[in-house]
PDB file of C-alpha atoms in Angstrom:
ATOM      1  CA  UNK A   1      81.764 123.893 141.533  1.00  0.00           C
ATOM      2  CA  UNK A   2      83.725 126.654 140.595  1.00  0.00           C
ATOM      3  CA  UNK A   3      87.747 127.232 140.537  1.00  0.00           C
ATOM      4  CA  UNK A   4      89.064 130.226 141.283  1.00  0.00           C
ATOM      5  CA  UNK A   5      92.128 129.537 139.212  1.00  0.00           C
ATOM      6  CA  UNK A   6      94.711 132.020 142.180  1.00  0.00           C
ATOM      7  CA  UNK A   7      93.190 129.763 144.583  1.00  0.00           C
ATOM      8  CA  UNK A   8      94.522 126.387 144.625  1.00  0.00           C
ATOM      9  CA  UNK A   9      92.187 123.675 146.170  1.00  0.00           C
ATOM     10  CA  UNK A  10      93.374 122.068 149.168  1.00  0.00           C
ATOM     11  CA  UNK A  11      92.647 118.818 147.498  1.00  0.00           C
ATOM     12  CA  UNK A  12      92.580 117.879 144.071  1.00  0.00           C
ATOM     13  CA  UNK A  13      89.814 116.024 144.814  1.00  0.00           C
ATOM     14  CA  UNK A  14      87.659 118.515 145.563  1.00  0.00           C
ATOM     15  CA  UNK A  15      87.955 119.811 141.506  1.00  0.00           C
ATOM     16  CA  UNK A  16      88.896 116.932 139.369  1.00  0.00           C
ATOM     17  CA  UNK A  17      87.199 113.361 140.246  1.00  0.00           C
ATOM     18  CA  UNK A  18      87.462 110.414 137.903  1.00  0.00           C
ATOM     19  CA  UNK A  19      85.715 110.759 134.212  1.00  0.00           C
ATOM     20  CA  UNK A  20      84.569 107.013 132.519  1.00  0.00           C
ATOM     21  CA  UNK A  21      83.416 107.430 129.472  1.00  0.00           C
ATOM     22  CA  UNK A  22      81.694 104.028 127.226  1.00  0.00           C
ATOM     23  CA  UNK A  23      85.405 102.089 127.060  1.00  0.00           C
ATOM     24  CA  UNK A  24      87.630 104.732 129.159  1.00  0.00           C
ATOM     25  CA  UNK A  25      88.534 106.191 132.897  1.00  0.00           C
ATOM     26  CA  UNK A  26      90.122 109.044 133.333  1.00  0.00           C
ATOM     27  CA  UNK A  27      92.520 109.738 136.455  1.00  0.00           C
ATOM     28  CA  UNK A  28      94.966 111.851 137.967  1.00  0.00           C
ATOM     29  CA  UNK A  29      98.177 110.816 137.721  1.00  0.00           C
ATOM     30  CA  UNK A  30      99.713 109.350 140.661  1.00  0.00           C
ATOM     31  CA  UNK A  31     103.818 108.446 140.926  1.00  0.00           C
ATOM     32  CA  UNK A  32     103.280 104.554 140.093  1.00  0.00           C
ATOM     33  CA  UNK A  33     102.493 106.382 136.418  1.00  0.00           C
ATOM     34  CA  UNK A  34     105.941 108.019 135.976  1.00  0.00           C
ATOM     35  CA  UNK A  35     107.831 104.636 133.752  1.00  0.00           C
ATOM     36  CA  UNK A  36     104.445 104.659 131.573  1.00  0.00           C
ATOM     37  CA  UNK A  37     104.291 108.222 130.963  1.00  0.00           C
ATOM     38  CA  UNK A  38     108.002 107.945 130.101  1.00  0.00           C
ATOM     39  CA  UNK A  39     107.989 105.043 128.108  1.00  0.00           C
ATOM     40  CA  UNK A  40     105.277 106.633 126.317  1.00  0.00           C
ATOM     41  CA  UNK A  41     106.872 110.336 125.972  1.00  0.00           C
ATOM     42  CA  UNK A  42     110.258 108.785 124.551  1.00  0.00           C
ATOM     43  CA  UNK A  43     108.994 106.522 122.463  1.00  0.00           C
ATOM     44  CA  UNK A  44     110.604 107.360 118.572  1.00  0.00           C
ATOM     45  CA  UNK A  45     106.807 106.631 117.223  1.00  0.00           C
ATOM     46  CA  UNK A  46     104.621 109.145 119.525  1.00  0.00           C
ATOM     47  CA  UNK A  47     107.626 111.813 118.955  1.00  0.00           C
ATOM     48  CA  UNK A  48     107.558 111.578 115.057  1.00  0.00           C
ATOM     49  CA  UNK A  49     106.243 115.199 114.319  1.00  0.00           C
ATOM     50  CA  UNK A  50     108.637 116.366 117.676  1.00  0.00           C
ATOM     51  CA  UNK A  51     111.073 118.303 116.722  1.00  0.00           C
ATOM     52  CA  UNK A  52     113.558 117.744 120.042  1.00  0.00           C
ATOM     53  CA  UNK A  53     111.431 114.728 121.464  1.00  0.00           C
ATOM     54  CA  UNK A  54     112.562 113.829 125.103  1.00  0.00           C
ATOM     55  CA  UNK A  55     115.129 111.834 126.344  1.00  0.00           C
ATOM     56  CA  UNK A  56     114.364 110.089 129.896  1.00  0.00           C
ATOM     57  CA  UNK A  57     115.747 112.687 131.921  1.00  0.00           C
ATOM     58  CA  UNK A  58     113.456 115.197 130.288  1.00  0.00           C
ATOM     59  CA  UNK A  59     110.219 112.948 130.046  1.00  0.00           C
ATOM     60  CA  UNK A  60     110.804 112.382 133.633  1.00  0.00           C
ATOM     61  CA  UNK A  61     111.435 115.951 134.640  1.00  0.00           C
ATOM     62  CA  UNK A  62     107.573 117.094 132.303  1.00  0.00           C
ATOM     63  CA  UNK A  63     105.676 114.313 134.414  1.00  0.00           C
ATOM     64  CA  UNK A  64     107.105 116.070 138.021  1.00  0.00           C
ATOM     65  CA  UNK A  65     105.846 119.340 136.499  1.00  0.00           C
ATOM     66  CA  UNK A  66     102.552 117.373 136.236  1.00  0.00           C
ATOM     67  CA  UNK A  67     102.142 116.260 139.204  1.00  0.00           C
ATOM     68  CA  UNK A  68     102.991 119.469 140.662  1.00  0.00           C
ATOM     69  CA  UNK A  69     100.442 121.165 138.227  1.00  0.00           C
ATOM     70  CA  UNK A  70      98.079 118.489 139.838  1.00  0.00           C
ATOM     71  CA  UNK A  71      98.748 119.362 143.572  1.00  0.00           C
ATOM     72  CA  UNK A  72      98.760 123.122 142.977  1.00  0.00           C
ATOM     73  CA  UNK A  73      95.479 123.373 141.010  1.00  0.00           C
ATOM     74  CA  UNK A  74      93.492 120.178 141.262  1.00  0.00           C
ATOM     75  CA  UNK A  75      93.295 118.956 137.880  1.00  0.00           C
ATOM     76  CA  UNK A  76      96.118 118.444 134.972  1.00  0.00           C
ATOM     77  CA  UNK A  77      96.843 115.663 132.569  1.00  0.00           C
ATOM     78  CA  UNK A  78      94.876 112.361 133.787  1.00  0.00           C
ATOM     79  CA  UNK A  79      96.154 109.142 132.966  1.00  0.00           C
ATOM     80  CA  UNK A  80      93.897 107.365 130.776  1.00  0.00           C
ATOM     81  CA  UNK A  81      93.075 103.211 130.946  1.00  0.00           C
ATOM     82  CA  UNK A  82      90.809 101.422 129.511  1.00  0.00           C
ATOM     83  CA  UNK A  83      87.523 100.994 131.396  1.00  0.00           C
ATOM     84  CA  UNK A  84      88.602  97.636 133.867  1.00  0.00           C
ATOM     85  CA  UNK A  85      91.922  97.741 132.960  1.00  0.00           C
ATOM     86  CA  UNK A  86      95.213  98.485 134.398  1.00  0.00           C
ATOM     87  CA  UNK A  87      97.585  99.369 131.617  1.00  0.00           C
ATOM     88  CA  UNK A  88      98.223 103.171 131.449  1.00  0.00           C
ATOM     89  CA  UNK A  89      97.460 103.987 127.563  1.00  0.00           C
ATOM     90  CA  UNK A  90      98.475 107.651 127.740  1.00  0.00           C
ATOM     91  CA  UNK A  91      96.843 111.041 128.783  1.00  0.00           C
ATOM     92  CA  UNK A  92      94.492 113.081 128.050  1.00  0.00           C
ATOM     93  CA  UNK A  93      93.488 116.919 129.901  1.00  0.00           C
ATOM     94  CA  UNK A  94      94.346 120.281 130.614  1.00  0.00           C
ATOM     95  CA  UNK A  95      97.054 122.270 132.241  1.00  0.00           C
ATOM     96  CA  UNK A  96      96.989 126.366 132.809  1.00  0.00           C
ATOM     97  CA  UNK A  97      99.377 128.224 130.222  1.00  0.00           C
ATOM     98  CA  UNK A  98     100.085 131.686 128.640  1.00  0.00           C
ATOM     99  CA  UNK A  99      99.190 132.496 125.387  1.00  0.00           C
ATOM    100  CA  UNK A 100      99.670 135.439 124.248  1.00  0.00           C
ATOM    101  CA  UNK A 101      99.566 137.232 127.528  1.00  0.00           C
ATOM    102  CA  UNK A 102      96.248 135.513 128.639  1.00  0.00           C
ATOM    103  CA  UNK A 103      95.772 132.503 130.611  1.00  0.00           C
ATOM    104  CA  UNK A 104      94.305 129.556 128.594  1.00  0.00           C
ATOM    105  CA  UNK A 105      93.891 125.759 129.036  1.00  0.00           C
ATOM    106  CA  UNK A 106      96.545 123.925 127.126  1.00  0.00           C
ATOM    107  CA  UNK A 107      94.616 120.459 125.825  1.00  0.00           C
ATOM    108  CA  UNK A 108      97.192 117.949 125.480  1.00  0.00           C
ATOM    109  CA  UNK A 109      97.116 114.450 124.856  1.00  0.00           C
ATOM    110  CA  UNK A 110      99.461 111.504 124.161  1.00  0.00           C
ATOM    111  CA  UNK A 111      98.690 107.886 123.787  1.00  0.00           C
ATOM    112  CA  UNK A 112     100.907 104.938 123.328  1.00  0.00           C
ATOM    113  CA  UNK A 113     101.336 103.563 119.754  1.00  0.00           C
ATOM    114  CA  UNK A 114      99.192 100.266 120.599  1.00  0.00           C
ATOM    115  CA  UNK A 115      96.034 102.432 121.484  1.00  0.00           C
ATOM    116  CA  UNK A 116      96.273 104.377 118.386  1.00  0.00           C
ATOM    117  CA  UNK A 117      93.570 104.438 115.640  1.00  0.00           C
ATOM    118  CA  UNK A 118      90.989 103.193 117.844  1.00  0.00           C
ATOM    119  CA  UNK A 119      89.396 106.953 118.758  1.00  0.00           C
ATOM    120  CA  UNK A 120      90.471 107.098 122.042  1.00  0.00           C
ATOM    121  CA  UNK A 121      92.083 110.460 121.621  1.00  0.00           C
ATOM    122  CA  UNK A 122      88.822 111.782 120.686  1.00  0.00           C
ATOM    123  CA  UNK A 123      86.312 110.207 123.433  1.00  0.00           C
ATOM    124  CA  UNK A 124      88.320 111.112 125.624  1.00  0.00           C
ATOM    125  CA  UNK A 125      89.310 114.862 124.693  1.00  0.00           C
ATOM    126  CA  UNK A 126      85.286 115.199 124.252  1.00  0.00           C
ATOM    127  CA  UNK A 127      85.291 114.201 128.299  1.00  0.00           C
ATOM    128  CA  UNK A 128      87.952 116.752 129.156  1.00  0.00           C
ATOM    129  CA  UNK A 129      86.236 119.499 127.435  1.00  0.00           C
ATOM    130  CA  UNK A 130      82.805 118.661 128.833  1.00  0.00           C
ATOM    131  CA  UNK A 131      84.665 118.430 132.662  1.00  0.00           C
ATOM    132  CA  UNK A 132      86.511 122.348 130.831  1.00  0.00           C
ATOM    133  CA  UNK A 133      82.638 123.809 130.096  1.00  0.00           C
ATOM    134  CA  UNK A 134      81.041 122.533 133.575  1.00  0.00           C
ATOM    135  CA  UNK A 135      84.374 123.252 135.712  1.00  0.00           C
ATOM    136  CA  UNK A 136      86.144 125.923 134.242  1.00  0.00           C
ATOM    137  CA  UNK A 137      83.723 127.675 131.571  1.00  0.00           C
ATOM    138  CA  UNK A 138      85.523 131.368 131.997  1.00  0.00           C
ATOM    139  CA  UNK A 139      88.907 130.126 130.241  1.00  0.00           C
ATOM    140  CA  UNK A 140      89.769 129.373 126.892  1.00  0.00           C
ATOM    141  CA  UNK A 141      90.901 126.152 125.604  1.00  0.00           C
ATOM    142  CA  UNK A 142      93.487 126.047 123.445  1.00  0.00           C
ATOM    143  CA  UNK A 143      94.937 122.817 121.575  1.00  0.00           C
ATOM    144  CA  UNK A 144      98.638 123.284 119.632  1.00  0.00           C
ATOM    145  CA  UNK A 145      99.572 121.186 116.870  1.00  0.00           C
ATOM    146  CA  UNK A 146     102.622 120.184 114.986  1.00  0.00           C
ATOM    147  CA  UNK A 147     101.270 121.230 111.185  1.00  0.00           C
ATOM    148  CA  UNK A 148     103.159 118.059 109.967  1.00  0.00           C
ATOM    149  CA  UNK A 149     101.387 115.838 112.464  1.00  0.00           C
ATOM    150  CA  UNK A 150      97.633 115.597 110.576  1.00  0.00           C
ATOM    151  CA  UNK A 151      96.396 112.410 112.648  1.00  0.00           C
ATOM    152  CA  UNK A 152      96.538 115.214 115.809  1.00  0.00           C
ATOM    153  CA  UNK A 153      95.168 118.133 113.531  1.00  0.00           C
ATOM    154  CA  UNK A 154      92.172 115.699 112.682  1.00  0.00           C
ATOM    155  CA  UNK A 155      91.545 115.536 115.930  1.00  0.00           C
ATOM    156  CA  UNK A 156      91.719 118.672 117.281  1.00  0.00           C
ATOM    157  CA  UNK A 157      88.693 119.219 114.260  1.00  0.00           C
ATOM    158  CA  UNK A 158      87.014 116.162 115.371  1.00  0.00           C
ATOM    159  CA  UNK A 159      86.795 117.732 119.378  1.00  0.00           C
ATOM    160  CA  UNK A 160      85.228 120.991 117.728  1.00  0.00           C
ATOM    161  CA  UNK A 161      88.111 123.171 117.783  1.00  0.00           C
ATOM    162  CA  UNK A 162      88.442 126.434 115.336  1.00  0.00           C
ATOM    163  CA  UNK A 163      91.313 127.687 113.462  1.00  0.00           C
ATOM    164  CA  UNK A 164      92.837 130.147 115.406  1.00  0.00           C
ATOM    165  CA  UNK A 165      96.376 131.286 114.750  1.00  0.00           C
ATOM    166  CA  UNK A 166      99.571 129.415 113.379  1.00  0.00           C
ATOM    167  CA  UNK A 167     103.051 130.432 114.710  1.00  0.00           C
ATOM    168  CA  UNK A 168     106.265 128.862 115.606  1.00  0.00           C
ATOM    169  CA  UNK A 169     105.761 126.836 119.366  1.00  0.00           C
ATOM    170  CA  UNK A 170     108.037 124.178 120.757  1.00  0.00           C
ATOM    171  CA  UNK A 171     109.889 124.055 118.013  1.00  0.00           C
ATOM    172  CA  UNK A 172     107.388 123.215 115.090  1.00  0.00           C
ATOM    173  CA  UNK A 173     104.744 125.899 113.073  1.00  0.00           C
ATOM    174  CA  UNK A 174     101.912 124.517 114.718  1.00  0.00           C
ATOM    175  CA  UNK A 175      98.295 125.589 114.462  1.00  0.00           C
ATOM    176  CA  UNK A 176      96.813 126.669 117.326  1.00  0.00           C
ATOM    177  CA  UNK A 177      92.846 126.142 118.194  1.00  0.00           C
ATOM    178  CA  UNK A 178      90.860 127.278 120.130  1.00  0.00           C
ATOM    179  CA  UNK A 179      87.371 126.751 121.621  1.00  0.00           C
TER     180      UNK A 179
END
């Protein structure tokens, strides 16, 4: 199936279904998901390399512009679980943004402190970009990262990412990759 990104599905299911990789399942985010993704966006350990982390309000106000991503274009930042299990551990996807004039997928991901250094970042980033090649293979994806934050840097390596540009964004020089 193709997306014709000015042409909003009339169902995000019709673009984006659930992804389960060996140990994880990828969903869209549905309201009941709004006190993990802020718990998880506030947290003072996931917002180390942030330079003006959110407060609630803010975390709160980013997962509204999710879902609204999610209804206008049928796909966005899934939550991510373990495979059988109910505990949000973070998210992983894509959302539409400008970059330099053109429209590119923003990769973003954020997990919760007790999921970290167990590659789940990475197996699941490596779903998101297969769904990106099969789904949407005529736009860019584009992954921005904090310089000072090298655990997300390694990442973005690990997923097959190049070098692209570095430049101030949201605050922090980040480099910016692209695939």
């Amino acid at each position: 199936m193709r997306v014709i990104l000015s042409d909003p599905p009339a169902s995000f299911a019709n673009v984006f279904t659930d992804i389960e990789t060996d140990r994880l399942l990828l969903r869209p985010l549905h309201e009941a998901d709004r006190q993990a993704m802020v718990d998880i966006h506030t947290d003072p350990r996931t917002n180390r390399f942030h330079p003006d982390p959110p407060d609630v309000p803010r975390a709160s106000e980013m997962f509204s512009a999710w879902l609204a991503h999610w209804a206008e274009h049928g796909f966005g930042y899934p939550a991510v679980l373990e495979r059988g299990g109910t505990e949000v551990l973070g998210l992983c996807g894509v959302r539409l943004r400008e970059f330099h004039g053109e429209k590119v997928l923003n990769l973003g991901y954020r997990f919760r402190p007790s999921a970290w250094g167990k590659g789940y970042a990475v197996e699941a980033g490596l779903a998101v970009l297969e769904w990106c090649a099969r789904e949407l293979p005529s736009v860019p994806v584009l992954a921005s990262v904090s310089i000072a934050n090298k655990p997300s840097l390694r990442v973005a390596e690990r997923l097959g990412f190049t070098e692209y540009t570095e430049e101030m964004y949201d605050g922090a020089m980040s480099r910016h990759y692209r695939r």
